[in-house]
Tab-separated table of C-alpha atoms in Angstrom:
chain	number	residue	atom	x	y	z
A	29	UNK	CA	8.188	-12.217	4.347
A	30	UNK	CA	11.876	-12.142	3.464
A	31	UNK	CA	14.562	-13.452	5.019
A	32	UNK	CA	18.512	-13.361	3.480
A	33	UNK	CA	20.826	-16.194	4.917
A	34	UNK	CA	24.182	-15.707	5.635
A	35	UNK	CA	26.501	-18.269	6.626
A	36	UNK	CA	29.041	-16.540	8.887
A	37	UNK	CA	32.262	-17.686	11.164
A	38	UNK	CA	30.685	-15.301	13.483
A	39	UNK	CA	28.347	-12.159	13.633
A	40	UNK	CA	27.127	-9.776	16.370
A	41	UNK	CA	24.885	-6.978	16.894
A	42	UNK	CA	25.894	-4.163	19.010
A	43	UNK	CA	23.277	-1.537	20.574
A	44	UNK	CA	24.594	1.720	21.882
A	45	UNK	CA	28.136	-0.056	22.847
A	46	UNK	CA	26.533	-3.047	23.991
A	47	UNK	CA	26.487	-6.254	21.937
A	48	UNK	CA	22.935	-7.738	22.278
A	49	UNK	CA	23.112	-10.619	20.605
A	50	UNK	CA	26.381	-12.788	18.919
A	51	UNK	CA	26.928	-16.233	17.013
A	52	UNK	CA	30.151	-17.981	16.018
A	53	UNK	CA	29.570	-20.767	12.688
A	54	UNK	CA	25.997	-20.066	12.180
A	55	UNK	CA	24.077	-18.427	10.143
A	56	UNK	CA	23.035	-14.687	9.926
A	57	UNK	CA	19.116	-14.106	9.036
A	58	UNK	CA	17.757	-10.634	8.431
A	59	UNK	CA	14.096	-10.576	8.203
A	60	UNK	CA	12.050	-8.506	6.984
A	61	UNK	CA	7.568	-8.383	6.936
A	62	UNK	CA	5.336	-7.093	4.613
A	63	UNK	CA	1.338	-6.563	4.995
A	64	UNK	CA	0.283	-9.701	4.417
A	65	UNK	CA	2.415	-11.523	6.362
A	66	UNK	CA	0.998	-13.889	9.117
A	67	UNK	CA	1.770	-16.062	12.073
A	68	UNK	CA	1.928	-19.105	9.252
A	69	UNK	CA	4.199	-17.182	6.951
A	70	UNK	CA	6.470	-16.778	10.258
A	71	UNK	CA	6.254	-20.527	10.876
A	72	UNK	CA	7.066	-21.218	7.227
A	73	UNK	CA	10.260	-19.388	7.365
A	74	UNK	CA	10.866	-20.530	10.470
A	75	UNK	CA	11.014	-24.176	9.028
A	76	UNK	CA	12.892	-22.999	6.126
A	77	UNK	CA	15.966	-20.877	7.545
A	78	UNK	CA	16.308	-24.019	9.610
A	79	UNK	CA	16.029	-26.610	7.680
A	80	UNK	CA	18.020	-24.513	4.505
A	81	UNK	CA	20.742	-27.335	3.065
A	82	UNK	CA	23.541	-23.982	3.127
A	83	UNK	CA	25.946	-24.830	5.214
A	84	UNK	CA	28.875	-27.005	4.425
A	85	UNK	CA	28.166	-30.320	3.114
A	86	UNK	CA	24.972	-29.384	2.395
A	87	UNK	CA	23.628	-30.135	5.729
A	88	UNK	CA	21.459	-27.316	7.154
A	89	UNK	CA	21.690	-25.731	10.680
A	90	UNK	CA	18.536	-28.508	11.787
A	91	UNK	CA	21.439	-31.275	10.737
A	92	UNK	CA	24.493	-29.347	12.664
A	93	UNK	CA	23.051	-27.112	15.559
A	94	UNK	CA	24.347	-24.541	14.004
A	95	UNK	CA	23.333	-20.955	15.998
A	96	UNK	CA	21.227	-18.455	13.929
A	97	UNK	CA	21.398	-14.631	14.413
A	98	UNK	CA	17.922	-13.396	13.558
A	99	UNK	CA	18.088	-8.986	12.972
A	100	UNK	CA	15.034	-7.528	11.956
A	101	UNK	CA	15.095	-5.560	8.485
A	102	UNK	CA	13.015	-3.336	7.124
A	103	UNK	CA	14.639	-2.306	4.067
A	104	UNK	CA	14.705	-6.404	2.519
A	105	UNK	CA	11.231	-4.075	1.229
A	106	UNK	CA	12.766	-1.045	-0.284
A	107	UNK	CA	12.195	-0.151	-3.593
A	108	UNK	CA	14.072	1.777	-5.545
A	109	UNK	CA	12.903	1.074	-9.062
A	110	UNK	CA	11.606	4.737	-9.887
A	111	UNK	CA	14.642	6.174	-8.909
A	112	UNK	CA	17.548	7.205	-6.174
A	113	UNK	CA	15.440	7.138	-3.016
A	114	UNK	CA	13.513	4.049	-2.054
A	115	UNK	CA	10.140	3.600	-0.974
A	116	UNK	CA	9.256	1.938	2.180
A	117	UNK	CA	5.531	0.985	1.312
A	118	UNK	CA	5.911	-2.723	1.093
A	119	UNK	CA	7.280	-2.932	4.534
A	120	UNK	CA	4.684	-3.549	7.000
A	121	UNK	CA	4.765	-0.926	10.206
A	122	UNK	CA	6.594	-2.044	12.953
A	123	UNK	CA	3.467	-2.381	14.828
A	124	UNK	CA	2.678	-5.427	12.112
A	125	UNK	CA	6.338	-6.666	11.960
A	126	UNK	CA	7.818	-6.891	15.277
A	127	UNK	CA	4.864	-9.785	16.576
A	128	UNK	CA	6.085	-11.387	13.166
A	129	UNK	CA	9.862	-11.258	13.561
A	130	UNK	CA	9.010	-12.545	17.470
A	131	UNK	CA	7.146	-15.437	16.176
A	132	UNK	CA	10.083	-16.572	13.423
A	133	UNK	CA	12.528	-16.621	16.358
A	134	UNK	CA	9.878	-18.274	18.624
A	135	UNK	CA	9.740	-20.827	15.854
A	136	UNK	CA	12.962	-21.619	15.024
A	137	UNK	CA	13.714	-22.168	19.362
A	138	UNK	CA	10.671	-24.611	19.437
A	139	UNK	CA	12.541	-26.424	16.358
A	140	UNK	CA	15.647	-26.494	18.789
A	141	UNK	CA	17.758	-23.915	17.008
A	142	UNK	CA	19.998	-22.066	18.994
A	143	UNK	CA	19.076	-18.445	18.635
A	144	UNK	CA	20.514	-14.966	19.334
A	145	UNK	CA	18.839	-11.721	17.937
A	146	UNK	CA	18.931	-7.957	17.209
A	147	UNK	CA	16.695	-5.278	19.095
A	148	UNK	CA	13.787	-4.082	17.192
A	149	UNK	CA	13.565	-0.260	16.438
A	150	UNK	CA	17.219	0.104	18.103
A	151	UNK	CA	19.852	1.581	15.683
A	152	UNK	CA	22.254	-1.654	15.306
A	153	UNK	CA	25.701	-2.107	14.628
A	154	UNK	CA	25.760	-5.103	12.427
A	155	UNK	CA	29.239	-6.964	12.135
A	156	UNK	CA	29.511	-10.489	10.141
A	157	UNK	CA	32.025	-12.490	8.768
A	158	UNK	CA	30.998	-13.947	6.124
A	159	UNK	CA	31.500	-17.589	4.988
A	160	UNK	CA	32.090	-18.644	1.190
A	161	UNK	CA	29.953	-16.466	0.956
A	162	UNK	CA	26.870	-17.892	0.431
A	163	UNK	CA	24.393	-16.125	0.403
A	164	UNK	CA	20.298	-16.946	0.183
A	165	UNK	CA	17.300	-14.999	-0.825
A	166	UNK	CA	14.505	-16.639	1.017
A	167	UNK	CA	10.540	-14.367	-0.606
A	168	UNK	CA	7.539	-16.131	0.992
């Protein structure tokens, strides 16, 4: 599983003209599963999006409440290394990954985190504004 963490002033995902899901000062998680992901590797990244000493301060959205806008993503497992059009092999089917992505956002509300999402298989609108940046690379 990878994740990349985003601390934003505030990011939304919009679904044919509707936004489905919207943070303000939180932090921006797109996910994405491979084949061997399971429910563990889920709770794992669960406990380490939360607990992830990004945000200012270096306190992490378990110290600050901080909301969390998970969006599923597919392409974290592109790979483009032989050439111009990437290959989608390492990204489990979404059959495999959307019980996966489910059980990271379960995770992370059992922890307490207040959490919006995306709409798996939907063509999203993405929109973030972007903090710092800083930006993390989570690869379990």
């Amino acid at each position: 599983m990878r994740a990349v963490v985003q601390t934003v002033g505030r990011a939304s995902v919009t679904v044919d003209g509707e936004v489905v899901g919207a943070i303000e000062d939180g932090l921006l998680v797109l996910v994405g599963v491979t084949h061997t992901d399971t429910a563990e590797t889920a709770q794992t990244m669960a406990r380490k999006v939360h607990e992830l000493r990004i945000l200012d301060d270096e306190r992490s959205a378990a110290d600050t409440g901080a909301p969390i806008l998970v969006v599923s993503q597919f392409t974290l497992y592109g790979d483009a290394r032989k050439g111009r059009r990437p290959s989608w092999t390492a990204a489990a089917p979404a059959e495999v990954a959307e019980p996966l992505v489910t059980a990271v956002v379960d995770a992370l509300r059992q922890r307490g985190a207040p959490v919006e999402t995306g709409r798996f298989r939907a063509h999203m609108l993405v929109e973030s504004t972007n903090i710092g940046p800083r930006t993390i690379l989570l690869d379990l």
